[in-house]
PDB file of C-alpha atoms and ligand atoms in Angstrom:
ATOM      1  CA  UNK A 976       0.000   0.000   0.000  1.00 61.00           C
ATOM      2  CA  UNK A 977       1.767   3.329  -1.070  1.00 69.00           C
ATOM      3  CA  UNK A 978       1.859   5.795   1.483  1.00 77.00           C
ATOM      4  CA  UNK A 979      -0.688   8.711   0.904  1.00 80.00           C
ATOM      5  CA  UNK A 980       0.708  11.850   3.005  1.00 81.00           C
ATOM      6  CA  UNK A 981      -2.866  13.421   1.949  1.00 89.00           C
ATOM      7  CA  UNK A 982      -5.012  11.354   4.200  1.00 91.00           C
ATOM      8  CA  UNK A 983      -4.040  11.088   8.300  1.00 94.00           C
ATOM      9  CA  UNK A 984      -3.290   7.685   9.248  1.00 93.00           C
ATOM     10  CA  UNK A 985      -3.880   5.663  12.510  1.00 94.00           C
ATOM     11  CA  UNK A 986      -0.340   4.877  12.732  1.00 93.00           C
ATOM     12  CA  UNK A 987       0.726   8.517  12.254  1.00 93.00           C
ATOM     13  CA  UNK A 988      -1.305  10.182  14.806  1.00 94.00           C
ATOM     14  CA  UNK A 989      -0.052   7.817  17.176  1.00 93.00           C
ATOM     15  CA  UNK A 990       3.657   8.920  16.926  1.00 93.00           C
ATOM     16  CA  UNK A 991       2.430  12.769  16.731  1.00 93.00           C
ATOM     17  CA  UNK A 992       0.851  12.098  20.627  1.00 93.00           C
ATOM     18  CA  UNK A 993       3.576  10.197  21.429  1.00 92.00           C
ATOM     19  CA  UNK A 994       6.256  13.079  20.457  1.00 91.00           C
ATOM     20  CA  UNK A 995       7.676  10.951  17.512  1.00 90.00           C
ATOM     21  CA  UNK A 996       8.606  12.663  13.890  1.00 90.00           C
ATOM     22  CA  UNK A 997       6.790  10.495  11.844  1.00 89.00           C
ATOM     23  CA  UNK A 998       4.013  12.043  11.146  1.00 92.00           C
ATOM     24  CA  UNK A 999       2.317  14.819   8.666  1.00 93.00           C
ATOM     25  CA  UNK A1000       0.122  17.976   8.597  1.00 95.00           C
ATOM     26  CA  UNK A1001      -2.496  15.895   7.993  1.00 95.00           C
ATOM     27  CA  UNK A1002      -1.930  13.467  10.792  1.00 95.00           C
ATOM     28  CA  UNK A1003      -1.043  16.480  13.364  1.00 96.00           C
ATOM     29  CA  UNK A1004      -4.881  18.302  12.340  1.00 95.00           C
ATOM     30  CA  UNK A1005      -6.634  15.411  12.613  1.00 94.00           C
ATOM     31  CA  UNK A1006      -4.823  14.699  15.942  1.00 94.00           C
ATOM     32  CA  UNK A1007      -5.471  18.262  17.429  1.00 94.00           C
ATOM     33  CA  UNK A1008      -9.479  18.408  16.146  1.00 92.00           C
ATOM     34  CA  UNK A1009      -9.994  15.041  18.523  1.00 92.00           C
ATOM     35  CA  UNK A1010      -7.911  15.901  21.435  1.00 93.00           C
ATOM     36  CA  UNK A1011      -9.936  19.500  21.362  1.00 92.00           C
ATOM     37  CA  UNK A1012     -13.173  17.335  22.180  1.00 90.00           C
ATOM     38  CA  UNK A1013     -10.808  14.994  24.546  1.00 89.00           C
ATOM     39  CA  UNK A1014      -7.884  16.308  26.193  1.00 90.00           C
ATOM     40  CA  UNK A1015      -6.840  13.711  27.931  1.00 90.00           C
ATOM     41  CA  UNK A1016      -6.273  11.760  24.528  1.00 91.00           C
ATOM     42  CA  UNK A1017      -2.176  12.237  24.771  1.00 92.00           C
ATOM     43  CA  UNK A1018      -2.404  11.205  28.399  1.00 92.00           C
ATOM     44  CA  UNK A1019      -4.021   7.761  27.370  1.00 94.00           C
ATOM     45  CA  UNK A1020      -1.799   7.203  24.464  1.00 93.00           C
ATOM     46  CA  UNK A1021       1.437   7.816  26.648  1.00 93.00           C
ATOM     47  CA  UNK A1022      -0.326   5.627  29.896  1.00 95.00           C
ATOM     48  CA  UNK A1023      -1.121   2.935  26.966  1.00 96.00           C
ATOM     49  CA  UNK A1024       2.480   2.723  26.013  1.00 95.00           C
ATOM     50  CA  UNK A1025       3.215   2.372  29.627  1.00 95.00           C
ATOM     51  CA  UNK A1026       1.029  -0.382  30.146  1.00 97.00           C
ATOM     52  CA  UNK A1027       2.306  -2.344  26.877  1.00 97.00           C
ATOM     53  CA  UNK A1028       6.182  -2.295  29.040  1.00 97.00           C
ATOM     54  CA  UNK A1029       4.672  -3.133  31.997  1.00 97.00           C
ATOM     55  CA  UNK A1030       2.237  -6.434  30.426  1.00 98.00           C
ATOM     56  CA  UNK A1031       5.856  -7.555  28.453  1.00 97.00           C
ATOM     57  CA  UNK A1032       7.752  -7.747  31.893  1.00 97.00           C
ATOM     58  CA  UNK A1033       4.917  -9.360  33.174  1.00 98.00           C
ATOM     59  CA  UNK A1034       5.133 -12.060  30.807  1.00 98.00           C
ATOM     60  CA  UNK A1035       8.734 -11.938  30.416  1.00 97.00           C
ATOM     61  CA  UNK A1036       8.112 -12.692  34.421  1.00 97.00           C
ATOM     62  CA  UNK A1037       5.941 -15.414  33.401  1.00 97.00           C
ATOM     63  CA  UNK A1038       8.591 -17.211  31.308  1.00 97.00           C
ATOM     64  CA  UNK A1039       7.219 -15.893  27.637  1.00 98.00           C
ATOM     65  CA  UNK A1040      10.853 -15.465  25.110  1.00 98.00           C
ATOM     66  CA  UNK A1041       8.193 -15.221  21.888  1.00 98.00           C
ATOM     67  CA  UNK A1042       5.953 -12.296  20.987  1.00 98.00           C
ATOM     68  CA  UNK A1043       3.752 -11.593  18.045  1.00 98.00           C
ATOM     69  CA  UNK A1044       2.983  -7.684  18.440  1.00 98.00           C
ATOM     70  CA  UNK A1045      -0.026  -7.369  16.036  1.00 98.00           C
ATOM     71  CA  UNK A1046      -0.771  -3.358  15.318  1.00 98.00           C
ATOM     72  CA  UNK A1047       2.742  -2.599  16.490  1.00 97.00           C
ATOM     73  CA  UNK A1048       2.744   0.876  15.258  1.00 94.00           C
ATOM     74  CA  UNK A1049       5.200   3.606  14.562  1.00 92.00           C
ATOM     75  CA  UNK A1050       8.685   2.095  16.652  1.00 86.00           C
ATOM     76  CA  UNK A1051       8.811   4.577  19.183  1.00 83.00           C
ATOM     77  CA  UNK A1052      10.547   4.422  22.758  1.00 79.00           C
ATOM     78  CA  UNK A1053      10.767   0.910  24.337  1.00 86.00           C
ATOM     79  CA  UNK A1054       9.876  -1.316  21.810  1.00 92.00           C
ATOM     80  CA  UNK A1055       9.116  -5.286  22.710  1.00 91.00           C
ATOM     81  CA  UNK A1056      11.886  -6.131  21.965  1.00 92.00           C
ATOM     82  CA  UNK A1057      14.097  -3.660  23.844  1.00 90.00           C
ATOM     83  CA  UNK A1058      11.214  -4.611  26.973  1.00 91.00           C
ATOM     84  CA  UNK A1059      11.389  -8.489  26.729  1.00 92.00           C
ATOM     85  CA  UNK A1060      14.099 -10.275  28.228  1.00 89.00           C
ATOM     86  CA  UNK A1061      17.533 -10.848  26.034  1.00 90.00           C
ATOM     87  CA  UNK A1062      16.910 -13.009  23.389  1.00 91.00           C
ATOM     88  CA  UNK A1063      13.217 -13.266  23.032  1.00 96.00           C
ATOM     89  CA  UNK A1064      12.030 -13.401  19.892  1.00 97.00           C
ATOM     90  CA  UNK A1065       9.572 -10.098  18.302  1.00 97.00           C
ATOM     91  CA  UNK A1066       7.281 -10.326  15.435  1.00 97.00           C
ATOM     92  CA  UNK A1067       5.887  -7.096  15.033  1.00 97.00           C
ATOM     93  CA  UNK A1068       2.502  -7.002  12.327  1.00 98.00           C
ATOM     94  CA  UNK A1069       1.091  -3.574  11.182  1.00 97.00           C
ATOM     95  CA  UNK A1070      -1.197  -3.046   8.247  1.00 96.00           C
ATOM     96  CA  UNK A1071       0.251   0.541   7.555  1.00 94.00           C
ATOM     97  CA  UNK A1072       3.531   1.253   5.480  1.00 92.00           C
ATOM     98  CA  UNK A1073       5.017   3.884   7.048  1.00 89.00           C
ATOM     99  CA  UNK A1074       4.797   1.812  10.368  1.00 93.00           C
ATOM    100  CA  UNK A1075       6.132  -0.764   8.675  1.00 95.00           C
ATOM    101  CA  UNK A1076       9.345   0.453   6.674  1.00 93.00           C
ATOM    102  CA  UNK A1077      10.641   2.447  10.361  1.00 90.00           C
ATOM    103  CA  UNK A1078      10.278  -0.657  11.739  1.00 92.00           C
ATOM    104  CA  UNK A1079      12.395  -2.476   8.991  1.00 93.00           C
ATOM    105  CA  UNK A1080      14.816   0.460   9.685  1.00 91.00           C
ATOM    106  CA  UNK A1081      15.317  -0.471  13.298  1.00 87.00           C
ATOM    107  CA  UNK A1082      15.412  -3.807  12.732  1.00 90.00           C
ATOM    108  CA  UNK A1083      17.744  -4.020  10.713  1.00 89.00           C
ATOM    109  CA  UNK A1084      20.535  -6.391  12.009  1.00 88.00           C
ATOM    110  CA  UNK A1085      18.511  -7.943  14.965  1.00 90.00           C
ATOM    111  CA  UNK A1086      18.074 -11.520  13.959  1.00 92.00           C
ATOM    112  CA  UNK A1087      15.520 -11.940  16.374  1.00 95.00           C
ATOM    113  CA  UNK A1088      12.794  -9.340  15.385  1.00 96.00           C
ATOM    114  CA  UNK A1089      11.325  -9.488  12.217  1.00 96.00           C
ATOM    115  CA  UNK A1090       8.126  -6.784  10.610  1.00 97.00           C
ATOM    116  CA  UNK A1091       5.315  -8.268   8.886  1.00 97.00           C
ATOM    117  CA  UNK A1092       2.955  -5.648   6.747  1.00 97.00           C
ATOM    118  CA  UNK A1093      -0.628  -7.404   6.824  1.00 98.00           C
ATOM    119  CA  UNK A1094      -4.211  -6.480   8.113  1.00 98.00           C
ATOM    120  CA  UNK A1095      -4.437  -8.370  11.703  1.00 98.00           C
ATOM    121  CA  UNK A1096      -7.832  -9.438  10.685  1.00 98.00           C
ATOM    122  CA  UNK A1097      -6.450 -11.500   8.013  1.00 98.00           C
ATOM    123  CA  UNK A1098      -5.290 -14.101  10.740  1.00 98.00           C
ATOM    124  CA  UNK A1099      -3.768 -17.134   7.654  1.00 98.00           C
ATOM    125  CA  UNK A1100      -1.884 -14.252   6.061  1.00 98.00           C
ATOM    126  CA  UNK A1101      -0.221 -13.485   9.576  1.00 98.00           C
ATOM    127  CA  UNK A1102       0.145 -16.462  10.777  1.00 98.00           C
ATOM    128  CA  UNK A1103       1.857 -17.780   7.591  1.00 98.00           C
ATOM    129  CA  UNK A1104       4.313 -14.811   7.120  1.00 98.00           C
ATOM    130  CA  UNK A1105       7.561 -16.080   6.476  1.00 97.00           C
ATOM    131  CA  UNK A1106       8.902 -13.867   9.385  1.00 97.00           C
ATOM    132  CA  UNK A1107       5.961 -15.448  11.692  1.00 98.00           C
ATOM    133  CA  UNK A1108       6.978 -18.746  10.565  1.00 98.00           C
ATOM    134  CA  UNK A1109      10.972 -18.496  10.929  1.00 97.00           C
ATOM    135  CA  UNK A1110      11.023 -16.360  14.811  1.00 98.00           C
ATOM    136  CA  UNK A1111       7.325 -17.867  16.429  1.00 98.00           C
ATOM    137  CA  UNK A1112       7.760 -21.844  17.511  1.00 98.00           C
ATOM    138  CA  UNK A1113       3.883 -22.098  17.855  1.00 98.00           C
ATOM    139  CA  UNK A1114       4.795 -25.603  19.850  1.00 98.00           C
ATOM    140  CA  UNK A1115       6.162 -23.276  22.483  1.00 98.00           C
ATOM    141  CA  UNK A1116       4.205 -20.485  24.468  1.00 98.00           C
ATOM    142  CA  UNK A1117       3.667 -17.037  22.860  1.00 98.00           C
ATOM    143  CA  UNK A1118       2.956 -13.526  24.167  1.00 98.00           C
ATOM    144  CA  UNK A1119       0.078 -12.438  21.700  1.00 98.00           C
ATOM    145  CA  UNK A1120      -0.116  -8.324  21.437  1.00 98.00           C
ATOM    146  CA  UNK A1121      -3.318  -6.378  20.868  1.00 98.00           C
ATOM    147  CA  UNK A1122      -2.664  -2.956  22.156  1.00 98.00           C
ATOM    148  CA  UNK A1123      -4.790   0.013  21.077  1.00 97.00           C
ATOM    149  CA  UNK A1124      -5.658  -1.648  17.961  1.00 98.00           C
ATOM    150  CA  UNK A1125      -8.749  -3.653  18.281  1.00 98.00           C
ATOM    151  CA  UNK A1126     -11.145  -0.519  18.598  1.00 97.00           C
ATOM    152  CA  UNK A1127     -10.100  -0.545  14.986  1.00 97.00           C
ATOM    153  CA  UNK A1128     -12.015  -3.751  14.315  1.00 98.00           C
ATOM    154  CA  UNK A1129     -15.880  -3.103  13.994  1.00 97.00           C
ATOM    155  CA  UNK A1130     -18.362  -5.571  14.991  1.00 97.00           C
ATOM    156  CA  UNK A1131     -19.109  -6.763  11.595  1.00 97.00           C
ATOM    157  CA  UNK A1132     -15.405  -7.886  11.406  1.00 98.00           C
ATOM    158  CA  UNK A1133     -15.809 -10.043  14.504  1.00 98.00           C
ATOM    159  CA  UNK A1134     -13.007  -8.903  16.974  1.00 98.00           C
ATOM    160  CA  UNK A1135     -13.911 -11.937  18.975  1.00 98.00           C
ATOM    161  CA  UNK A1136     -13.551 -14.672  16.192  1.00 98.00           C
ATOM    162  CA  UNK A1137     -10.160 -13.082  15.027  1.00 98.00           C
ATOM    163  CA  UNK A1138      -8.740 -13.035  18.569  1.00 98.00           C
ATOM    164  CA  UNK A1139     -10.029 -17.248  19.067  1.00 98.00           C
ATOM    165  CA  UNK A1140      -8.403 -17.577  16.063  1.00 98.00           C
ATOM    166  CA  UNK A1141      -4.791 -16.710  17.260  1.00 98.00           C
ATOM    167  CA  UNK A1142      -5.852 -17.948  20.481  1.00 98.00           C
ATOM    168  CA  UNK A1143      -6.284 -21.229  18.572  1.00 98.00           C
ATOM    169  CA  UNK A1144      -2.929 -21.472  16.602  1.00 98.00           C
ATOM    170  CA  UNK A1145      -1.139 -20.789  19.815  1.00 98.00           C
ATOM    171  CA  UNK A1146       0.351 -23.240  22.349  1.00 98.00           C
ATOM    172  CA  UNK A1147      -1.344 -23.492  25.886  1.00 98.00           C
ATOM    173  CA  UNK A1148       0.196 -21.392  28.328  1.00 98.00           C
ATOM    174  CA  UNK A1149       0.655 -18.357  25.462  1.00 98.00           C
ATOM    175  CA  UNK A1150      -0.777 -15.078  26.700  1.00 98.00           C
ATOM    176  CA  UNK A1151      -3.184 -12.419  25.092  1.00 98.00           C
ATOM    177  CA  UNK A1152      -2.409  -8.808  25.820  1.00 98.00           C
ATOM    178  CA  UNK A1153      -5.277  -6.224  24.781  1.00 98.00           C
ATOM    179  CA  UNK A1154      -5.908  -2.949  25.216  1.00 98.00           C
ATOM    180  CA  UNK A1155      -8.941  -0.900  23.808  1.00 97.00           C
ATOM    181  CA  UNK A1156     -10.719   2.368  23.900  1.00 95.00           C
ATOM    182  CA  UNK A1157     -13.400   2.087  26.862  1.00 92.00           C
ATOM    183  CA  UNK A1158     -16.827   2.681  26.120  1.00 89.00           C
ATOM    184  CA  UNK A1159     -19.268   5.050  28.240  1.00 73.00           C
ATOM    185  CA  UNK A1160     -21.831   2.784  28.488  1.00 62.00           C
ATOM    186  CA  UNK A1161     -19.279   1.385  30.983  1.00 54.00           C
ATOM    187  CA  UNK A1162     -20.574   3.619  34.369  1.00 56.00           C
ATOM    188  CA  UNK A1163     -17.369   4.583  35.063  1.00 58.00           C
ATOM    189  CA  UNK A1164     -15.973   6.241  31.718  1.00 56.00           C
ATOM    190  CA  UNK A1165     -15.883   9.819  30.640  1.00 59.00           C
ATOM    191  CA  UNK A1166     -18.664  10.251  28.086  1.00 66.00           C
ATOM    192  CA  UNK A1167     -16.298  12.415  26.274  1.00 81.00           C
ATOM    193  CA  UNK A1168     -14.725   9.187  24.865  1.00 85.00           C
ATOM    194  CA  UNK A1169     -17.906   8.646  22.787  1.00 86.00           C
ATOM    195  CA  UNK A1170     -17.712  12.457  21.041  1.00 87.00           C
ATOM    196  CA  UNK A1171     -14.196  11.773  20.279  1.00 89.00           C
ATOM    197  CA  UNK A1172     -14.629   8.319  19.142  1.00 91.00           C
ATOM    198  CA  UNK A1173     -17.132   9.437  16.349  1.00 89.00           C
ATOM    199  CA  UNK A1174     -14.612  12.594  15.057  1.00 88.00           C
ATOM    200  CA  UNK A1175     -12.038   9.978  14.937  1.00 89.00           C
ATOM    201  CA  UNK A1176     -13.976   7.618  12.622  1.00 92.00           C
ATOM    202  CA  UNK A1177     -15.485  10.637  10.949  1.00 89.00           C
ATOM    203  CA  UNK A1178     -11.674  11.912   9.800  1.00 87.00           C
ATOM    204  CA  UNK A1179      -9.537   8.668  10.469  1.00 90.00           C
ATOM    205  CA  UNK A1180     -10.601   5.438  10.430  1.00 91.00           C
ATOM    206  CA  UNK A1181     -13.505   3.314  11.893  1.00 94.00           C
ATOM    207  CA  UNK A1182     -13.068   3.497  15.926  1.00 94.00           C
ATOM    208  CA  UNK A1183     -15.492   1.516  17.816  1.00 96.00           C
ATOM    209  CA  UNK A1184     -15.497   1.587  21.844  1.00 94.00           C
ATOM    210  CA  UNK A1185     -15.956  -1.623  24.070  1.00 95.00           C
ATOM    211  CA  UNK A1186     -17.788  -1.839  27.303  1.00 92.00           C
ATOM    212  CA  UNK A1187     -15.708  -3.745  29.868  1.00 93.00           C
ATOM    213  CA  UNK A1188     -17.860  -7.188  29.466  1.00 94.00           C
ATOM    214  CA  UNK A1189     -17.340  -6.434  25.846  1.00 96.00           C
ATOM    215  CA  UNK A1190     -13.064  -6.345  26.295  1.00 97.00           C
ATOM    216  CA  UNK A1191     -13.674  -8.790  28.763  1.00 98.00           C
ATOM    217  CA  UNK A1192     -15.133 -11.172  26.321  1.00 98.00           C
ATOM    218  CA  UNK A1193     -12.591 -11.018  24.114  1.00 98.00           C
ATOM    219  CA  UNK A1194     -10.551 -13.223  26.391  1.00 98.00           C
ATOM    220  CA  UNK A1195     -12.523 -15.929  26.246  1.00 98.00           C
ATOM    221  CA  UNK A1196     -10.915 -19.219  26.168  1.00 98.00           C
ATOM    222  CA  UNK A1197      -8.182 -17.503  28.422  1.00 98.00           C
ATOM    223  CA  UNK A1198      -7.522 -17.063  32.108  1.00 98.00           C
ATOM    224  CA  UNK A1199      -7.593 -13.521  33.086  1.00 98.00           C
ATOM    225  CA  UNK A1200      -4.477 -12.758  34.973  1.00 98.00           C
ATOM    226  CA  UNK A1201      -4.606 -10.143  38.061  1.00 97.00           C
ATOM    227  CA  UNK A1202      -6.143  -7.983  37.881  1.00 97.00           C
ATOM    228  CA  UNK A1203      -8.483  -9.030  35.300  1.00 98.00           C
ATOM    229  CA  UNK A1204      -9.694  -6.177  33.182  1.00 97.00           C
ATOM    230  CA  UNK A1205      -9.675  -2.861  34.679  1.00 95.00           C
ATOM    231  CA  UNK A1206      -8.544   0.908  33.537  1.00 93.00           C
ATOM    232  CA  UNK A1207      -5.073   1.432  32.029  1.00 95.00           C
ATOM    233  CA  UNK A1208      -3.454   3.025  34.896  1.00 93.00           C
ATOM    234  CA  UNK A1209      -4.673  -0.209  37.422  1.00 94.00           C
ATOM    235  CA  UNK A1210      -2.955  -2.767  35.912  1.00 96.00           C
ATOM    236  CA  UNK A1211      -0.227  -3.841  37.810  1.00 96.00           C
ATOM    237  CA  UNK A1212       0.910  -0.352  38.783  1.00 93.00           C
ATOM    238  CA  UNK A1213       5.012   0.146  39.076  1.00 90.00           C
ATOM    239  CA  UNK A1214       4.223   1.691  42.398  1.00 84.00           C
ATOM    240  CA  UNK A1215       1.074   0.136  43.778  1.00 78.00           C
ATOM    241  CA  UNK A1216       1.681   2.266  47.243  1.00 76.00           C
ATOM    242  CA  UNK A1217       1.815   5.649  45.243  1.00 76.00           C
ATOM    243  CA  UNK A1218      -0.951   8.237  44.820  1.00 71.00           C
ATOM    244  CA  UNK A1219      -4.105   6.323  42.878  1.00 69.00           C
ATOM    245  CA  UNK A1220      -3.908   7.200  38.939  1.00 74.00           C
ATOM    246  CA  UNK A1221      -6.038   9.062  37.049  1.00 78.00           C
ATOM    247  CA  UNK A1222      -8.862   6.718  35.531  1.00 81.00           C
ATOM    248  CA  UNK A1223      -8.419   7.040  32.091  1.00 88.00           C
ATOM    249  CA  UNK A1224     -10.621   5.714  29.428  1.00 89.00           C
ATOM    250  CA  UNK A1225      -8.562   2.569  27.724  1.00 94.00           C
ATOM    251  CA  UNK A1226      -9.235  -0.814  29.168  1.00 96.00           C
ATOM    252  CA  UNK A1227      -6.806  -3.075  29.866  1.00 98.00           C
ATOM    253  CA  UNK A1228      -6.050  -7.154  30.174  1.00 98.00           C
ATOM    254  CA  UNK A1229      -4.089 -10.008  30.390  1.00 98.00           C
ATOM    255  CA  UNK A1230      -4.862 -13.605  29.941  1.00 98.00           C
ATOM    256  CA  UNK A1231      -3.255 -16.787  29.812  1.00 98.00           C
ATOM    257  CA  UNK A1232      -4.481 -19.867  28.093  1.00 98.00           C
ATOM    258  CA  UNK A1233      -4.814 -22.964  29.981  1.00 98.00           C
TER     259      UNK A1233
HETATM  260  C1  SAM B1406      -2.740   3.224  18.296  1.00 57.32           C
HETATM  261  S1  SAM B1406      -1.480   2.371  17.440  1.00 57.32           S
HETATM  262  C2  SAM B1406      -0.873   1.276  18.716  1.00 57.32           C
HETATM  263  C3  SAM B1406       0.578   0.904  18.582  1.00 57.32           C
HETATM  264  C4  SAM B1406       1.110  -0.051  19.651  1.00 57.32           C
HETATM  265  N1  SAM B1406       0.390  -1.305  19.680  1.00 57.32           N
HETATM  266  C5  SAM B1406       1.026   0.581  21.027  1.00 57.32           C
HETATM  267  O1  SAM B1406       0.072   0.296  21.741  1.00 57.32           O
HETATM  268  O2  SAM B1406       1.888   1.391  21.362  1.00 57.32           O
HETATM  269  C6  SAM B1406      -2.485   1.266  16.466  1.00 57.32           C
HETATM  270  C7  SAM B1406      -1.749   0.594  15.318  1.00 57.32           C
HETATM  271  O3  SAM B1406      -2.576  -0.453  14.801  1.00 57.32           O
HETATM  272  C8  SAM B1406      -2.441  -0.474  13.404  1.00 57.32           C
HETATM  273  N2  SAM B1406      -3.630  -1.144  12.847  1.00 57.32           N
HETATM  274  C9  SAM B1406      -4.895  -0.690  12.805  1.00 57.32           C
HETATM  275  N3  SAM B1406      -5.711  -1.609  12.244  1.00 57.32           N
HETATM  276  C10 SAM B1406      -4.917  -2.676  11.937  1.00 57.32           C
HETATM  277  C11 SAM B1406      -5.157  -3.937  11.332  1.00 57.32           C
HETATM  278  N4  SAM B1406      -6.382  -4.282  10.934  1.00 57.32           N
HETATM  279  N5  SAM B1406      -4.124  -4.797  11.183  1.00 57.32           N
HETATM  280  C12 SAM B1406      -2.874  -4.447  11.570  1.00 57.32           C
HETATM  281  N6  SAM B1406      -2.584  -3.258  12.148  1.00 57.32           N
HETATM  282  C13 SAM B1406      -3.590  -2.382  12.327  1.00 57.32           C
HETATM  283  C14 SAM B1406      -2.299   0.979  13.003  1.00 57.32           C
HETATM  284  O4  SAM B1406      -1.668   1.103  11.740  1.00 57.32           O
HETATM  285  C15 SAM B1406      -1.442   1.522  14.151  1.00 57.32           C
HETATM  286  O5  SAM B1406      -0.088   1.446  13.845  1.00 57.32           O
END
């Protein structure tokens, strides 16, 4: 897919909130018109990213040497596999190009990471990557990745049959990793999230929100790990004694497969 600095990508707008230089006009409008209906949009992305470091040392913790990072996004600061313990092995899958080819940048020279351009919802094409095939041992336990990108996946693409479908092709004791854009249905999240949802998939791309049974449900088949699925900032805090976080509207889970 040629990259089309005309139209603001996903991908793009991620790096912008994140402080990264990959990004264009067009990405950095389309960023400012949503975080002018939510503010707290750059505080999410950054607490997101946080999360993603702290769910890979968990399962680093947990004995997991193999992830498959699926809507890996612009490399940015502390990728998985700068996170995950020495020698792990990193497949990172993104559907957009520019994602991909800074990936294939960094990567260049680390035998043990390997980029993979393909739509996540196109599970054979991912799983039969060549990349996939020669880093993931799918006999052996692997960390599966699906951070911030599965409020990308409408309904009417089935979220949930994609994710049994990795869950499926993995080997017990893997782990899924999701987080997702929390809906306001759920009692407990800003209602803002909804205005900003519907700008995003008005000037971006399809965004769809998830209750917490929804993001719950996607786990099925797996064994939420503690503390099940909760706000972004409550998972597995780096200092569980400190001040309480802000609650911030991205959901957040971990689950292992029995
Ligand atoms: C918000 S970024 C998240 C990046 C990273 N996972 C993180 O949490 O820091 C979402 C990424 O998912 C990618 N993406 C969206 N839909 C996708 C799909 N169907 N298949 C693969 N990647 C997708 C976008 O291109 C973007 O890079």
């Amino acid at each position: 897919m040629p990259i089309d600095p005309t139209r603001p990508s996903p991908a793009r707008i991620y790096d912008y909130h994140l402080g990264g230089a990959h990004n264009y006009a067009v990405d950095r409008r389309a960023a400012e018109r949503v975080t002018a209906i939510m503010p707290e949009l750059p505080l999410i992305i950054r607490a997101n990213r946080a999360f993603l470091h702290r769910a890979v040392r968990s399962l680093v913790d947990a004995g997991i040497r193999q992830f498959l990072d699926l809507g890996s996004g612009i490399p940015t600061v502390g990728n998985v596999h700068q996170v995950a313990a020495p020698g792990s092995r990193v497949v990172y899958v993104d559907v957009d190009s520019v994602a991909v080819a800074h990936a294939q940048s960094l990567l260049a020279g680390h035998d043990d990471a390997g980029v993979v351009r393909a739509d996540l919802r196109d599970v054979p094409s991912v799983l039969g990557a060549p990349e996939v095939r020669r880093l993931i041992d799918f006999a052996r336990p692997v960390g599966v990745l699906m951070v911030a990108v599965l409020h990308f996946v409408p309904d009417r693409d089935d979220p949930a049959g994609i994710v049994a479908a990795y869950r499926d092709a993995v080997a017990p004791g893997s782990y899924l990793v999701v987080s997702h854009g929390a809906a306001s249905e759920d009692e407990r999240a800003p209602v803002t999230a909804d205005a900003a949802a519907d700008a995003y998939s008005r000037s971006v791309s399809e965004f769809t929100l998830r209750t917490r049974s929804q993001v719950a449900g996607l786990f099925a088949g797996f064994e939420l790990i503690d503390p099940g699925v909760v706000y972004v900032n409550e998972w597995r805090p780096d200092d569980p004694g400190g001040e309480p976080a802000r609650r911030l509207a991205q959901l957040v889970g971990a689950g292992r497969k029995p």
